[in-house]
Tab-separated table of C-alpha atoms in Angstrom:
chain	number	residue	atom	x	y	z
A	13	MET	CA	161.082	176.692	30.468
A	14	LYS	CA	158.901	177.830	27.558
A	15	ARG	CA	156.342	179.232	29.994
A	16	LEU	CA	159.039	181.094	31.901
A	17	LEU	CA	160.383	182.624	28.702
A	18	LEU	CA	156.863	183.594	27.638
A	19	SER	CA	156.171	185.248	31.001
A	20	ILE	CA	159.434	187.217	30.854
A	21	SER	CA	158.669	188.350	27.284
A	22	LEU	CA	155.143	189.431	28.241
A	23	LEU	CA	156.456	191.348	31.263
A	24	ALA	CA	159.070	193.101	29.138
A	25	LEU	CA	156.398	193.929	26.563
A	26	ALA	CA	154.150	195.370	29.252
A	27	VAL	CA	156.960	197.569	30.575
A	28	ILE	CA	157.725	198.773	27.049
A	29	ALA	CA	154.065	199.348	26.242
A	30	PHE	CA	153.002	201.099	29.431
A	31	GLY	CA	156.152	202.058	31.274
A	32	GLN	CA	157.222	205.466	30.049
A	33	ALA	CA	159.092	207.629	32.494
A	34	LYS	CA	158.251	211.332	32.670
A	35	LYS	CA	160.093	213.096	29.899
A	36	PRO	CA	161.919	216.210	31.015
A	37	ILE	CA	161.066	219.476	29.278
A	38	ILE	CA	164.110	221.162	27.780
A	39	MET	CA	164.359	224.841	26.888
A	40	VAL	CA	167.152	227.022	25.528
A	41	VAL	CA	167.614	230.170	27.593
A	42	PRO	CA	170.238	232.809	26.779
A	43	SER	CA	172.560	233.224	29.763
A	44	ASP	CA	172.333	236.262	32.023
A	45	GLN	CA	175.805	237.287	30.872
A	46	TYR	CA	174.728	237.154	27.206
A	47	CYS	CA	171.628	239.307	27.789
A	48	ILE	CA	173.103	241.834	30.188
A	49	SER	CA	176.329	242.404	28.243
A	50	ARG	CA	174.283	243.201	25.105
A	51	GLY	CA	171.871	245.521	26.854
A	52	TYR	CA	168.896	243.133	26.959
A	53	LYS	CA	168.254	243.929	30.604
A	54	MET	CA	165.798	245.402	33.045
A	55	GLU	CA	167.079	247.509	35.904
A	56	PHE	CA	165.094	248.319	39.011
A	57	ASN	CA	165.577	249.470	42.530
A	58	ASN	CA	164.919	246.770	45.096
A	59	GLN	CA	164.789	248.544	48.491
A	60	GLY	CA	167.845	250.638	47.675
A	61	LEU	CA	169.696	247.847	45.908
A	62	LYS	CA	170.127	248.155	42.138
A	63	GLN	CA	169.032	244.900	40.559
A	64	VAL	CA	169.688	243.923	36.955
A	65	LEU	CA	167.685	241.128	35.338
A	66	PRO	CA	167.875	239.718	31.796
A	67	ASP	CA	165.121	240.832	29.409
A	68	TYR	CA	164.512	237.660	27.388
A	69	LYS	CA	161.663	239.135	25.366
A	70	THR	CA	163.793	241.972	23.962
A	71	ALA	CA	166.705	239.599	23.350
A	72	LEU	CA	164.535	237.206	21.335
A	73	GLN	CA	162.795	239.990	19.435
A	74	THR	CA	165.914	241.874	18.400
A	75	ASP	CA	168.871	239.480	18.219
A	76	PRO	CA	168.915	237.536	14.912
A	77	ASP	CA	172.067	235.592	15.879
A	78	LEU	CA	170.377	234.281	19.003
A	79	ARG	CA	167.327	233.200	17.022
A	80	LEU	CA	169.521	231.431	14.476
A	81	VAL	CA	171.367	229.471	17.160
A	82	ILE	CA	168.165	228.527	19.013
A	83	THR	CA	166.491	227.369	15.777
A	84	LYS	CA	169.486	225.223	14.842
A	85	MET	CA	169.678	223.696	18.307
A	86	GLY	CA	165.932	223.070	18.299
A	87	GLN	CA	166.171	221.267	14.967
A	88	ILE	CA	168.954	218.984	16.228
A	89	MET	CA	167.185	218.228	19.508
A	90	ALA	CA	163.868	217.474	17.766
A	91	ASP	CA	165.753	215.036	15.550
A	92	ARG	CA	166.986	213.286	18.722
A	93	GLY	CA	163.438	212.951	20.088
A	94	PHE	CA	163.488	216.014	22.348
A	95	PRO	CA	161.568	218.885	20.743
A	96	LEU	CA	162.559	221.970	22.714
A	97	LYS	CA	160.121	224.258	24.447
A	98	ASP	CA	160.512	227.599	22.686
A	99	LEU	CA	161.129	230.438	25.125
A	100	GLU	CA	159.755	233.134	22.808
A	101	GLN	CA	156.512	231.275	22.167
A	102	GLU	CA	156.179	230.377	25.835
A	103	LEU	CA	156.478	234.050	26.818
A	104	LYS	CA	153.767	234.938	24.282
A	105	ASN	CA	151.517	232.135	25.569
A	106	LEU	CA	151.931	233.297	29.142
A	107	GLU	CA	150.963	236.855	28.216
A	108	GLN	CA	147.892	235.594	26.397
A	109	GLU	CA	147.000	233.278	29.283
A	110	ARG	CA	147.326	236.156	31.752
A	111	ALA	CA	144.991	238.324	29.662
A	112	GLU	CA	142.421	235.552	29.193
A	113	SER	CA	142.479	234.560	32.883
A	114	SER	CA	141.741	238.114	33.991
A	115	MET	CA	138.808	238.455	31.577
A	116	LEU	CA	137.214	235.025	31.914
A	117	THR	CA	133.987	234.808	33.932
A	118	SER	CA	131.463	232.071	34.483
A	119	SER	CA	128.403	232.352	32.186
A	120	SER	CA	125.844	231.485	34.919
A	121	SER	CA	127.023	233.559	37.905
A	122	GLY	CA	129.673	235.807	36.396
A	123	SER	CA	132.249	234.462	38.868
A	124	GLU	CA	135.945	234.998	38.210
A	125	MET	CA	138.445	232.136	38.279
A	126	ALA	CA	140.046	231.455	41.640
A	127	GLU	CA	143.657	232.560	41.657
A	128	SER	CA	145.900	232.998	44.661
A	129	PRO	CA	148.965	235.264	44.554
A	130	ILE	CA	151.113	232.125	44.370
A	131	ASP	CA	149.158	230.908	41.306
A	132	ALA	CA	149.973	234.189	39.562
A	133	LEU	CA	153.621	233.930	40.627
A	134	LYS	CA	153.841	230.441	39.171
A	135	ARG	CA	152.836	231.677	35.728
A	136	VAL	CA	156.395	231.807	34.379
A	137	ALA	CA	158.285	229.979	31.634
A	138	LYS	CA	159.542	226.719	33.154
A	139	ALA	CA	161.619	223.782	32.044
A	140	ASP	CA	163.162	220.768	33.760
A	141	ILE	CA	166.475	221.079	31.941
A	142	ILE	CA	167.708	224.509	30.924
A	143	MET	CA	170.177	224.840	28.083
A	144	ASP	CA	172.025	227.923	29.256
A	145	LEU	CA	173.480	229.458	26.097
A	146	ASP	CA	176.199	232.003	25.606
A	147	PHE	CA	178.236	232.823	22.502
A	148	GLU	CA	180.261	235.661	21.108
A	149	VAL	CA	181.678	236.537	17.704
A	150	LYS	CA	185.266	237.590	18.370
A	151	ARG	CA	187.822	239.186	16.073
A	152	GLN	CA	191.507	238.577	15.678
A	153	GLY	CA	192.811	240.985	13.080
A	154	PRO	CA	190.840	240.334	9.878
A	155	GLN	CA	189.624	236.985	11.155
A	156	LYS	CA	186.443	236.162	13.022
A	157	TYR	CA	185.803	233.225	15.312
A	158	ILE	CA	183.096	232.056	17.678
A	159	VAL	CA	183.398	231.374	21.373
A	160	PHE	CA	180.554	229.048	22.287
A	161	ASN	CA	179.404	228.008	25.749
A	162	LEU	CA	176.414	225.752	26.394
A	163	LYS	CA	175.463	224.340	29.799
A	164	GLY	CA	172.723	221.808	30.489
A	165	LEU	CA	171.363	222.614	33.944
A	166	ASP	CA	168.905	220.624	35.993
A	167	ALA	CA	166.430	223.298	37.042
A	168	TYR	CA	165.744	221.743	40.440
A	169	THR	CA	169.063	220.395	41.673
A	170	ALA	CA	170.985	223.254	39.945
A	171	LYS	CA	173.515	220.661	38.819
A	172	GLN	CA	175.212	220.868	35.463
A	173	VAL	CA	174.225	217.668	33.702
A	174	SER	CA	175.986	218.378	30.417
A	175	GLY	CA	178.130	221.081	28.934
A	176	VAL	CA	180.285	222.083	25.986
A	177	ALA	CA	182.488	225.075	25.441
A	178	GLY	CA	185.170	226.095	23.022
A	179	ALA	CA	186.375	228.419	20.323
A	180	GLY	CA	185.907	227.721	16.622
A	181	ASN	CA	188.448	228.037	13.862
A	182	PRO	CA	189.201	231.651	12.874
A	183	SER	CA	188.066	232.544	9.363
A	184	THR	CA	188.396	235.614	7.173
A	185	ALA	CA	185.848	234.652	4.538
A	186	ALA	CA	183.017	232.981	6.454
A	187	SER	CA	180.139	235.123	7.689
A	188	PRO	CA	179.347	235.184	11.432
A	189	GLU	CA	176.073	233.323	10.693
A	190	LEU	CA	177.978	230.480	9.060
A	191	LEU	CA	180.456	230.355	11.928
A	192	LEU	CA	177.569	230.216	14.418
A	193	GLU	CA	175.929	227.352	12.547
A	194	GLU	CA	179.275	225.562	12.495
A	195	ALA	CA	179.664	226.037	16.257
A	196	VAL	CA	176.244	224.515	16.951
A	197	LEU	CA	176.826	221.572	14.575
A	198	SER	CA	180.240	220.976	16.047
A	199	HIS	CA	179.185	220.925	19.711
A	200	MET	CA	175.718	219.393	19.818
A	201	ASP	CA	176.768	215.726	19.530
A	202	ASN	CA	179.010	216.115	22.531
A	203	PHE	CA	176.312	217.951	24.455
A	204	ASN	CA	173.801	215.190	23.713
A	205	ALA	CA	176.307	212.556	24.828
A	206	GLY	CA	176.403	214.357	28.190
A	207	LEU	CA	172.608	214.361	28.342
A	208	MET	CA	172.583	210.662	27.479
A	209	ARG	CA	174.953	209.934	30.396
A	210	HIS	CA	172.622	211.893	32.681
A	211	PHE	CA	169.578	209.930	31.507
A	212	GLU	CA	171.393	206.601	31.816
A	213	ASP	CA	172.354	207.497	35.381
A	214	MET	CA	168.737	208.472	36.014
A	215	PHE	CA	167.428	205.096	34.834
A	216	ALA	CA	170.110	203.189	36.759
A	217	ASN	CA	170.019	205.091	40.073
A	218	GLY	CA	166.714	206.961	40.008
A	219	ARG	CA	165.729	210.560	39.266
A	220	GLU	CA	167.475	213.083	41.477
A	221	VAL	CA	165.048	215.482	43.168
A	222	LYS	CA	164.888	217.932	46.034
A	223	VAL	CA	162.340	217.738	48.854
A	224	GLN	CA	161.821	220.278	51.603
A	225	ILE	CA	159.800	219.706	54.754
A	226	LYS	CA	158.480	222.889	56.375
A	227	VAL	CA	156.108	223.683	59.206
A	228	TRP	CA	153.119	226.090	59.351
A	229	SER	CA	153.714	228.634	62.111
A	230	ASN	CA	150.308	228.020	63.716
A	231	TRP	CA	150.743	224.248	64.063
A	232	GLY	CA	151.867	224.224	67.685
A	233	GLN	CA	154.291	221.334	67.113
A	234	ASN	CA	157.510	221.049	65.155
A	235	LEU	CA	159.953	218.534	63.737
A	236	GLU	CA	161.368	217.853	67.202
A	237	SER	CA	157.968	216.776	68.562
A	238	GLU	CA	157.668	213.085	69.356
A	239	PHE	CA	155.294	210.825	67.458
A	240	GLY	CA	154.599	207.125	67.066
A	241	SER	CA	154.595	204.293	69.586
A	242	ASP	CA	158.337	204.469	70.345
A	243	GLY	CA	158.325	208.240	70.810
A	244	LYS	CA	160.764	209.124	68.014
A	245	GLU	CA	161.215	212.714	66.928
A	246	LEU	CA	159.284	213.578	63.762
A	247	SER	CA	162.485	214.492	61.889
A	248	GLU	CA	163.899	211.069	62.681
A	249	LEU	CA	160.745	209.327	61.446
A	250	ILE	CA	160.848	211.321	58.189
A	251	GLU	CA	164.517	210.496	57.680
A	252	ASP	CA	163.778	206.798	58.209
A	253	TRP	CA	160.982	207.023	55.617
A	254	PHE	CA	163.411	208.477	53.067
A	255	ALA	CA	165.937	205.729	53.798
A	256	ASP	CA	163.234	203.117	53.177
A	257	ASN	CA	161.787	204.652	50.005
A	258	CYS	CA	164.699	206.161	48.055
A	259	VAL	CA	166.468	204.075	45.411
A	260	GLN	CA	169.229	202.241	47.321
A	261	GLY	CA	168.387	204.492	50.283
A	262	ARG	CA	170.234	207.385	48.608
A	263	PHE	CA	169.534	210.912	49.822
A	264	SER	CA	171.292	213.592	51.801
A	265	LEU	CA	169.783	215.718	54.502
A	266	SER	CA	171.752	218.851	53.766
A	267	ASP	CA	170.266	221.084	56.455
A	268	ALA	CA	167.663	220.874	59.204
A	269	THR	CA	166.246	222.737	62.188
A	270	GLU	CA	163.122	222.190	64.249
A	271	ASN	CA	161.191	224.058	61.512
A	272	PHE	CA	162.564	222.667	58.258
A	273	MET	CA	164.413	219.762	56.672
A	274	LYS	CA	166.143	220.090	53.328
A	275	PHE	CA	166.648	216.837	51.467
A	276	GLU	CA	168.905	216.968	48.424
A	277	GLN	CA	170.186	214.321	46.007
A	278	VAL	CA	167.042	212.316	46.746
A	279	ARG	CA	166.984	209.436	44.291
A	280	ILE	CA	163.388	208.492	43.509
A	281	PRO	CA	162.434	205.512	41.324
A	282	MET	CA	161.538	206.314	37.699
A	283	MET	CA	158.589	203.889	37.642
A	284	ARG	CA	156.378	202.055	40.066
A	285	THR	CA	153.364	199.777	39.960
A	286	ASP	CA	150.114	201.403	41.070
A	287	ASP	CA	147.137	199.789	42.837
A	288	LYS	CA	145.718	198.608	39.495
A	289	GLY	CA	148.990	196.897	38.553
A	290	ARG	CA	149.912	199.538	35.975
A	291	GLN	CA	153.415	200.919	35.554
A	292	ARG	CA	153.299	204.614	36.444
A	293	ALA	CA	156.006	207.236	36.126
A	294	VAL	CA	157.154	208.737	39.404
A	295	ASP	CA	157.933	212.418	39.950
A	296	SER	CA	158.636	214.407	43.076
A	297	ARG	CA	154.905	214.992	43.595
A	298	SER	CA	153.855	211.350	43.550
A	299	PHE	CA	156.850	210.475	45.737
A	300	VAL	CA	155.975	213.092	48.368
A	301	ILE	CA	152.278	212.088	48.269
A	302	ASP	CA	153.395	208.740	49.717
A	303	LEU	CA	155.225	210.585	52.505
A	304	ARG	CA	152.111	212.652	53.161
A	305	LYS	CA	150.036	209.473	53.481
A	306	TYR	CA	152.558	208.052	55.937
A	307	LEU	CA	152.505	211.242	58.027
A	308	ASN	CA	148.684	211.325	57.926
A	309	GLY	CA	148.809	207.899	59.537
A	310	LEU	CA	150.840	209.428	62.380
A	311	GLY	CA	148.257	212.190	62.807
A	312	VAL	CA	150.293	214.879	61.036
A	313	PRO	CA	148.255	216.703	58.368
A	314	SER	CA	150.230	218.462	55.633
A	315	LYS	CA	150.055	220.484	52.431
A	316	LEU	CA	151.928	219.467	49.321
A	317	TYR	CA	153.423	222.272	47.271
A	318	LEU	CA	154.884	221.346	43.908
A	319	ARG	CA	157.744	223.291	42.374
A	320	GLY	CA	158.076	221.121	39.241
A	321	LEU	CA	159.063	217.637	38.108
A	322	GLY	CA	162.036	217.623	40.470
A	323	GLU	CA	161.137	219.602	43.561
A	324	ALA	CA	158.304	219.459	46.077
A	325	TRP	CA	157.673	220.913	49.529
A	326	LEU	CA	155.613	219.311	52.264
A	327	ILE	CA	154.345	221.844	54.802
A	328	LEU	CA	153.265	220.224	58.059
A	329	GLY	CA	150.456	221.260	60.367
A	330	GLU	CA	147.461	221.707	58.102
A	331	LYS	CA	146.356	221.651	54.478
B	14	MET	CA	240.194	199.396	34.685
B	15	ARG	CA	237.728	198.257	37.321
B	16	LYS	CA	235.788	201.520	36.949
B	17	VAL	CA	235.589	201.090	33.169
B	18	LEU	CA	234.314	197.502	33.535
B	19	LEU	CA	231.708	198.586	36.090
B	20	GLY	CA	230.500	201.401	33.855
B	21	PHE	CA	230.289	199.061	30.857
B	22	THR	CA	228.302	196.462	32.871
B	23	VAL	CA	225.857	199.112	34.094
B	24	ALA	CA	225.369	200.399	30.526
B	25	VAL	CA	224.723	196.877	29.158
B	26	LEU	CA	222.290	196.099	31.992
B	27	ALA	CA	220.404	199.349	31.387
B	28	MET	CA	220.067	198.554	27.669
B	29	VAL	CA	218.859	195.014	28.393
B	30	MET	CA	216.223	196.370	30.788
B	31	VAL	CA	215.017	199.215	28.574
B	32	LEU	CA	214.973	197.535	25.162
B	33	PRO	CA	212.083	195.061	25.678
B	34	ALA	CA	209.859	197.915	26.817
B	35	ASN	CA	210.334	199.900	23.632
B	36	ALA	CA	210.951	197.227	21.044
B	37	GLN	CA	207.962	196.280	18.900
B	38	THR	CA	208.171	193.126	16.883
B	39	ARG	CA	206.775	193.081	13.353
B	40	LYS	CA	204.020	190.773	14.550
B	41	GLU	CA	203.029	193.229	17.282
B	42	ARG	CA	203.015	196.101	14.814
B	43	LYS	CA	200.761	194.145	12.490
B	44	ILE	CA	198.347	193.416	15.332
B	45	LEU	CA	198.320	197.118	16.054
B	46	TRP	CA	197.495	197.954	12.443
B	47	ASN	CA	194.686	195.458	12.360
B	48	SER	CA	193.356	196.486	15.727
B	49	GLN	CA	189.877	197.934	15.627
B	50	TYR	CA	190.985	200.535	18.140
B	51	ASN	CA	193.864	201.841	16.047
B	52	TYR	CA	192.130	204.352	13.825
B	53	GLU	CA	194.302	207.150	12.524
B	54	ILE	CA	192.073	210.147	12.073
B	55	GLU	CA	192.720	213.798	11.446
B	56	PRO	CA	189.793	216.226	11.591
B	57	VAL	CA	189.651	218.682	8.697
B	58	GLY	CA	186.657	220.833	9.642
B	59	VAL	CA	183.004	220.888	10.612
B	60	GLY	CA	180.774	218.835	8.318
B	61	GLN	CA	177.438	219.855	6.886
B	62	ASP	CA	174.326	219.120	8.916
B	63	GLY	CA	174.416	215.498	10.129
B	64	THR	CA	177.802	214.665	8.636
B	65	LYS	CA	181.427	214.492	9.779
B	66	VAL	CA	184.395	215.193	7.562
B	67	PHE	CA	187.890	213.986	8.318
B	68	LYS	CA	191.005	212.406	6.902
B	69	VAL	CA	191.434	208.724	7.703
B	70	TRP	CA	194.314	206.329	7.071
B	71	GLY	CA	194.032	202.728	5.904
B	72	TYR	CA	196.415	199.831	5.209
B	73	GLY	CA	196.347	197.254	2.420
B	74	LYS	CA	198.353	195.158	0.009
B	75	ASP	CA	197.486	197.551	-2.784
B	76	VAL	CA	196.058	201.064	-2.901
B	77	GLY	CA	192.491	199.813	-3.525
B	78	ALA	CA	192.566	197.527	-0.485
B	79	ALA	CA	194.048	200.300	1.669
B	80	VAL	CA	191.269	202.698	0.578
B	81	MET	CA	188.620	200.118	1.512
B	82	ASN	CA	190.319	199.615	4.868
B	83	ALA	CA	190.279	203.381	5.413
B	84	LYS	CA	186.544	203.550	4.651
B	85	GLU	CA	185.895	200.751	7.144
B	86	ALA	CA	188.019	202.528	9.746
B	87	ALA	CA	186.107	205.779	9.181
B	88	VAL	CA	182.740	204.199	9.970
B	89	ALA	CA	184.157	202.051	12.791
B	90	ALA	CA	185.686	205.128	14.431
B	91	CYS	CA	182.321	206.920	14.406
B	92	ILE	CA	180.651	203.901	16.000
B	93	PHE	CA	183.194	202.739	18.596
B	94	LYS	CA	185.801	205.370	19.301
B	95	GLY	CA	184.469	208.794	18.398
B	96	LEU	CA	186.346	211.485	16.521
B	97	PRO	CA	189.021	213.762	17.907
B	98	GLY	CA	188.543	217.511	17.871
B	99	GLY	CA	190.568	219.871	15.736
B	100	ALA	CA	190.420	222.232	12.754
B	101	GLY	CA	187.459	224.020	14.312
B	102	SER	CA	185.428	220.934	15.122
B	103	ALA	CA	184.772	219.759	18.671
B	104	PRO	CA	185.368	216.109	19.614
B	105	THR	CA	182.538	213.787	18.607
B	106	PRO	CA	181.500	210.983	20.961
B	107	PRO	CA	181.087	207.416	19.665
B	108	ILE	CA	177.591	206.370	18.619
B	109	CYS	CA	177.779	203.219	20.770
B	110	SER	CA	178.553	204.465	24.254
B	111	GLN	CA	178.088	200.972	25.700
B	112	PRO	CA	181.475	199.465	26.673
B	113	ASN	CA	182.563	196.491	24.503
B	114	ALA	CA	179.696	197.076	22.058
B	115	GLU	CA	181.739	195.490	19.251
B	116	GLN	CA	181.940	192.240	21.234
B	117	ILE	CA	178.386	192.255	22.553
B	118	HIS	CA	176.956	192.758	19.046
B	119	ALA	CA	179.712	190.850	17.235
B	120	ASP	CA	177.339	189.062	14.829
B	121	TYR	CA	175.679	192.322	13.807
B	122	PHE	CA	178.960	194.115	13.164
B	123	ASP	CA	180.491	191.131	11.312
B	124	LYS	CA	177.666	191.437	8.830
B	125	PHE	CA	177.701	195.242	8.855
B	126	PHE	CA	181.407	195.405	8.036
B	127	GLU	CA	181.585	192.463	5.602
B	128	VAL	CA	183.031	193.103	2.140
B	129	GLY	CA	180.570	195.386	0.355
B	130	GLY	CA	178.578	195.593	3.607
B	131	LYS	CA	176.073	198.172	4.758
B	132	TYR	CA	178.756	200.432	6.219
B	133	LEU	CA	179.550	201.704	2.713
B	134	GLN	CA	176.107	203.314	2.622
B	135	TYR	CA	177.275	205.883	5.183
B	136	ILE	CA	180.483	206.934	3.467
B	137	ALA	CA	180.873	209.650	0.903
B	138	VAL	CA	184.421	209.944	-0.348
B	139	THR	CA	185.269	213.521	-1.120
B	140	ASN	CA	187.911	212.565	-3.673
B	141	ASP	CA	187.437	209.539	-5.932
B	142	ALA	CA	190.961	209.444	-7.359
B	143	ASP	CA	193.621	207.202	-5.803
B	144	PRO	CA	195.477	209.006	-3.030
B	145	SER	CA	198.797	210.452	-4.085
B	146	GLY	CA	201.713	212.409	-2.662
B	147	GLU	CA	201.931	212.451	1.107
B	148	ASP	CA	198.623	210.564	1.341
B	149	ARG	CA	200.127	207.477	-0.275
B	150	ILE	CA	202.999	205.750	1.503
B	151	LYS	CA	204.614	202.672	-0.020
B	152	MET	CA	205.654	200.253	2.671
B	153	LYS	CA	207.663	197.043	2.546
B	154	LYS	CA	204.503	194.990	2.054
B	155	GLY	CA	201.692	197.123	0.742
B	156	TYR	CA	200.462	200.673	1.141
B	157	LYS	CA	199.327	203.098	3.793
B	158	VAL	CA	196.959	205.661	2.307
B	159	ALA	CA	194.860	208.541	3.550
B	160	ILE	CA	191.476	209.537	2.162
B	161	TYR	CA	189.157	212.443	2.910
B	162	VAL	CA	185.727	211.148	3.844
B	163	GLN	CA	182.345	212.487	4.739
B	164	VAL	CA	180.486	210.113	7.047
B	165	MET	CA	176.705	210.413	7.250
B	166	TYR	CA	176.930	210.417	11.041
B	167	ASP	CA	173.257	211.095	11.840
B	168	ALA	CA	172.005	208.530	9.309
B	169	LEU	CA	174.450	205.968	10.720
B	170	ARG	CA	173.299	206.713	14.286
B	171	LYS	CA	169.635	206.392	13.291
B	172	GLN	CA	170.302	203.038	11.608
B	173	LEU	CA	172.066	201.680	14.695
B	174	GLU	CA	169.290	203.002	16.934
B	175	ALA	CA	166.637	201.397	14.740
B	176	ASP	CA	168.545	198.089	14.857
B	177	GLY	CA	168.703	198.241	18.654
B	178	ILE	CA	172.497	198.532	18.756
B	179	ALA	CA	172.730	202.120	19.983
B	180	ARG	CA	170.495	203.677	22.629
B	181	ARG	CA	168.199	206.517	21.596
B	182	LEU	CA	168.482	209.732	23.597
B	183	ASP	CA	164.764	209.565	24.407
B	184	SER	CA	164.542	205.830	25.080
B	185	GLY	CA	162.665	205.091	28.283
B	186	PHE	CA	160.689	208.338	28.148
């Protein structure tokens, strides 16, 4: 009995010591409505269609209220163990990175760094959970009050994982800055409780990710082609693999043709044991690598394209 | 005459059937007062960073005992039930989101809430004087009083997280 208890304790200790799931990156982003309604926008003509996009850089450089709210939220989240990625700093870093990448050359041959158009396109501010923020100081006669709206969005599944909204108490004496601080203090505990529920669900039922299977146009075969000893269609084989490897077999194939399969609400395990017996965190990439290995075994080469912690594409036909 | 008798019988039957549902014996009322779920709380505004301010009611044989009961209820509400929204403040969730936390960690909370226990560390009473006026109700046996408290909500949460009673937001990552 003593030995059993000791083994269980050691196992638990090992999981605690080595088993750390991948921590999502959280970033506060002012909502499109907030930016566009205040004139922080960029307008351009997209093939005859007028397109309006939020201009985050101008918003962060010129709106002191927005900065105040983001700082306050950042302080609270850091206190809860989730330091936020700062959008303003990230935009500056990306600009700097862009400049350095274009100037950097190898000292021996003078070669430039390899960069495909897609690499350049990927150089944008990213987060796994976006705190979509919107607030407004409203007036009612001599009184001012704050309408506050904060949504926690999973960047990959586009699901709202937490959210708070409401109007504060009207006040004649308090400054808008004080009312804004009050709104953040008042709502953040509830917002974090929503996040906590999301994380608890994640640990109980697996991380929810999105996986897309696509086909290169020059492959010559498609997802309806038959593979394996029993001549099953490739789409069927892939679906069976998902059923075998998802937590409790949970996933939904939301759309499919002979050229693509779109898997949503795919529940992948948070941790797994690798070949060396170590506990490793699982993300969409490591999950889809296993699928790629399985398909390689069937004679289907593929290219893995990662869109972040929670979304990956597997393009069949070649690397 | 028959109609009158029938009407009377129906009225008596209706009363007999309805009364037990509404009637509350003194014993039941006392259980309700002592229940850990029966916290009477009225939000009064948004607290300073990391704190919650509200008005809480307590019961006791004398005013002092009722004030102590109110302080206990204030901390217990933050831990198990959460605080209602109002007066500009949004609802606050309980620190222990785990169902039946008070039973699962009964030994811990018995010690935490003992007379002069650690819970007092997280209470700042905004008014030290005995409650008066509408905040002090004399009952048949004892008092019901209301006090304005400031609970160090974040410090309380951190203590419970450190003691392994509440789950940290970043636990597992």
